[in-house]
């Protein structure tokens, strides 16, 4: 922002007094019907060539005021839209937070002296992993591209979770 406030007026201050560059620009059509522009016309196209008017019009003070008013209006609207977007993101985060609180890590682990997890413990772990997987798929779902594939920035928003294997399948 500081760049616009300081450098832009300085650039305008130094460039404005310079006279506009004046060079003749010509337009001609070649044998294939293509239109060309240049600072000189080739000899074979002298008959079809013509000079192009490139006069520069300096806007009046009223036009400058109108342009500044439009720019301020657009900046105000952009600021409001940015606020609305940030508010929407806050709401989405607050809606996702309770869902993430329900997700637990593996609820059961092998206790000392226990050879392996019981079937109930394995099923509880599987259900917790499946819940994480479903939430991951729901998050990625909004970034799917028609015809297959996923938008790249989805991986910044969503956690990639591998589908868990059913516990009783070897």
Short mmCIF file of C-alpha atoms in Angstrom, two decimals:
data_model
loop_
_atom_site.label_atom_id
_atom_site.label_comp_id
_atom_site.label_asym_id
_atom_site.label_seq_id
_atom_site.Cartn_x
_atom_site.Cartn_y
_atom_site.Cartn_z
CA UNK A 1 0.00 0.00 0.00
CA UNK A 2 2.82 2.41 0.85
CA UNK A 3 4.21 1.85 -2.64
CA UNK A 4 1.06 3.27 -4.23
CA UNK A 5 0.98 6.24 -1.89
CA UNK A 6 4.62 7.22 -2.40
CA UNK A 7 5.99 5.83 -5.65
CA UNK A 8 2.97 6.32 -7.90
CA UNK A 9 2.77 10.11 -7.37
CA UNK A 10 6.53 10.37 -7.83
CA UNK A 11 6.36 8.47 -11.12
CA UNK A 12 3.49 10.64 -12.33
CA UNK A 13 5.38 13.79 -11.25
CA UNK A 14 8.47 12.85 -13.26
CA UNK A 15 6.72 11.39 -16.31
CA UNK A 16 3.89 13.91 -16.78
CA UNK A 17 6.08 16.83 -17.94
CA UNK A 18 7.66 14.73 -20.69
CA UNK A 19 6.31 15.40 -24.16
CA UNK A 20 4.52 12.45 -25.72
CA UNK A 21 6.67 10.39 -28.04
CA UNK A 22 5.68 11.15 -31.57
CA UNK A 23 6.44 8.72 -34.32
CA UNK A 24 4.55 7.98 -37.46
CA UNK A 25 2.79 4.64 -37.42
CA UNK A 26 1.64 3.09 -40.66
CA UNK A 27 -0.87 0.37 -41.44
CA UNK A 28 -0.84 -1.84 -44.52
CA UNK A 29 -2.34 -5.09 -45.80
CA UNK A 30 -0.11 -7.76 -47.33
CA UNK A 31 -0.96 -10.09 -50.24
CA UNK A 32 -2.43 -12.71 -47.88
CA UNK A 33 -4.83 -10.15 -46.40
CA UNK A 34 -3.01 -9.78 -43.06
CA UNK A 35 -2.96 -6.32 -41.51
CA UNK A 36 0.44 -5.01 -40.37
CA UNK A 37 1.56 -1.96 -38.41
CA UNK A 38 5.01 -0.42 -38.43
CA UNK A 39 7.11 2.72 -38.56
CA UNK A 40 7.54 2.41 -42.34
CA UNK A 41 5.68 0.77 -45.20
CA UNK A 42 7.50 -1.81 -47.33
CA UNK A 43 7.98 -0.76 -50.96
CA UNK A 44 5.62 -3.40 -52.40
CA UNK A 45 2.74 -2.14 -50.14
CA UNK A 46 3.12 1.64 -50.61
CA UNK A 47 -0.25 1.89 -52.40
CA UNK A 48 -2.26 0.10 -49.67
CA UNK A 49 -0.46 1.76 -46.73
CA UNK A 50 -1.86 4.61 -44.69
CA UNK A 51 -0.84 6.68 -41.69
CA UNK A 52 -2.52 5.89 -38.34
CA UNK A 53 -3.61 8.74 -36.05
CA UNK A 54 -2.22 8.17 -32.54
CA UNK A 55 -3.14 11.44 -30.92
CA UNK A 56 -3.15 11.36 -27.13
CA UNK A 57 -5.98 13.09 -25.33
CA UNK A 58 -5.35 14.41 -21.83
CA UNK A 59 -8.41 13.97 -19.62
CA UNK A 60 -10.06 17.08 -18.23
CA UNK A 61 -10.12 17.87 -14.52
CA UNK A 62 -13.75 16.71 -14.33
CA UNK A 63 -12.89 13.37 -15.98
CA UNK A 64 -10.00 12.94 -13.54
CA UNK A 65 -12.32 13.59 -10.57
CA UNK A 66 -14.83 11.08 -11.93
CA UNK A 67 -12.11 8.47 -12.38
CA UNK A 68 -10.84 9.04 -8.84
CA UNK A 69 -14.39 8.73 -7.48
CA UNK A 70 -14.86 5.44 -9.37
CA UNK A 71 -11.53 4.16 -8.04
CA UNK A 72 -12.49 5.03 -4.46
CA UNK A 73 -15.87 3.37 -4.92
CA UNK A 74 -14.23 0.21 -6.28
CA UNK A 75 -11.76 0.14 -3.39
CA UNK A 76 -14.61 0.48 -0.90
CA UNK A 77 -16.56 -2.35 -2.57
CA UNK A 78 -13.42 -4.52 -2.66
CA UNK A 79 -12.88 -3.91 1.05
CA UNK A 80 -16.49 -4.85 1.83
CA UNK A 81 -16.23 -8.02 -0.26
CA UNK A 82 -12.98 -8.92 1.49
CA UNK A 83 -14.70 -8.49 4.87
CA UNK A 84 -17.59 -10.68 3.75
CA UNK A 85 -15.17 -13.36 2.55
CA UNK A 86 -13.25 -13.30 5.84
CA UNK A 87 -16.51 -13.52 7.81
CA UNK A 88 -17.62 -16.48 5.68
CA UNK A 89 -14.28 -18.21 6.32
CA UNK A 90 -14.65 -17.60 10.07
CA UNK A 91 -18.13 -19.13 10.00
CA UNK A 92 -16.91 -22.16 8.05
CA UNK A 93 -14.05 -22.65 10.52
CA UNK A 94 -16.42 -22.42 13.48
CA UNK A 95 -18.74 -24.99 11.83
CA UNK A 96 -15.83 -27.35 11.17
CA UNK A 97 -14.37 -27.01 14.65
CA UNK A 98 -17.11 -29.07 16.43
CA UNK A 99 -16.82 -31.79 13.78
CA UNK A 100 -13.07 -31.95 14.32
CA UNK A 101 -13.52 -32.14 18.09
CA UNK A 102 -15.60 -35.32 17.68
CA UNK A 103 -12.80 -37.01 15.77
CA UNK A 104 -10.60 -38.89 18.12
CA UNK A 105 -7.30 -40.57 17.52
CA UNK A 106 -7.09 -44.30 17.89
CA UNK A 107 -9.24 -44.94 20.95
CA UNK A 108 -7.71 -48.23 21.95
CA UNK A 109 -4.12 -49.37 22.20
CA UNK A 110 -2.53 -52.58 23.36
CA UNK A 111 -2.17 -52.49 27.12
CA UNK A 112 0.85 -53.97 28.89
CA UNK A 113 0.46 -57.73 29.17
CA UNK A 114 -2.14 -57.83 26.40
CA UNK A 115 -1.02 -59.77 23.30
CA UNK A 116 -3.15 -57.87 20.80
CA UNK A 117 -6.28 -55.74 20.55
CA UNK A 118 -9.64 -57.34 21.06
CA UNK A 119 -12.18 -57.35 18.22
CA UNK A 120 -14.11 -54.51 19.92
CA UNK A 121 -10.94 -52.44 20.19
CA UNK A 122 -10.05 -53.11 16.53
CA UNK A 123 -13.58 -52.14 15.44
CA UNK A 124 -13.50 -48.95 17.54
CA UNK A 125 -10.15 -48.03 15.93
CA UNK A 126 -11.54 -48.82 12.47
CA UNK A 127 -14.63 -46.65 13.05
CA UNK A 128 -12.47 -43.73 14.22
CA UNK A 129 -10.21 -44.05 11.16
CA UNK A 130 -13.24 -44.34 8.86
CA UNK A 131 -14.69 -41.15 10.38
CA UNK A 132 -11.45 -39.30 9.62
CA UNK A 133 -11.48 -40.76 6.08
CA UNK A 134 -15.11 -39.68 5.46
CA UNK A 135 -14.40 -36.14 6.66
CA UNK A 136 -11.36 -36.01 4.39
CA UNK A 137 -13.41 -37.16 1.39
CA UNK A 138 -16.15 -34.62 2.21
CA UNK A 139 -13.54 -31.86 2.29
CA UNK A 140 -11.99 -32.94 -1.03
CA UNK A 141 -15.46 -33.33 -2.59
CA UNK A 142 -15.91 -29.60 -3.09
CA UNK A 143 -12.63 -29.42 -5.06
CA UNK A 144 -13.45 -32.18 -7.56
CA UNK A 145 -13.16 -31.31 -11.24
CA UNK A 146 -15.81 -32.44 -13.70
CA UNK A 147 -14.42 -35.42 -15.58
CA UNK A 148 -12.18 -36.51 -12.69
CA UNK A 149 -9.31 -35.09 -10.73
CA UNK A 150 -8.91 -32.70 -7.84
CA UNK A 151 -7.85 -29.06 -7.81
CA UNK A 152 -4.29 -28.68 -6.52
CA UNK A 153 -5.05 -26.14 -3.82
CA UNK A 154 -7.42 -28.64 -2.16
CA UNK A 155 -4.39 -30.22 -0.50
CA UNK A 156 -3.75 -26.95 1.34
CA UNK A 157 -7.29 -27.00 2.74
CA UNK A 158 -7.91 -30.72 3.34
CA UNK A 159 -6.03 -33.50 5.06
CA UNK A 160 -5.37 -36.51 2.86
CA UNK A 161 -6.35 -39.68 4.74
CA UNK A 162 -5.81 -43.18 3.36
CA UNK A 163 -8.88 -45.42 3.45
CA UNK A 164 -8.53 -47.78 6.42
CA UNK A 165 -8.60 -51.51 5.96
CA UNK A 166 -11.39 -53.46 7.60
CA UNK A 167 -9.83 -55.03 10.71
CA UNK A 168 -10.83 -58.66 10.11
CA UNK A 169 -9.49 -58.84 6.55
CA UNK A 170 -5.98 -60.22 6.21
#
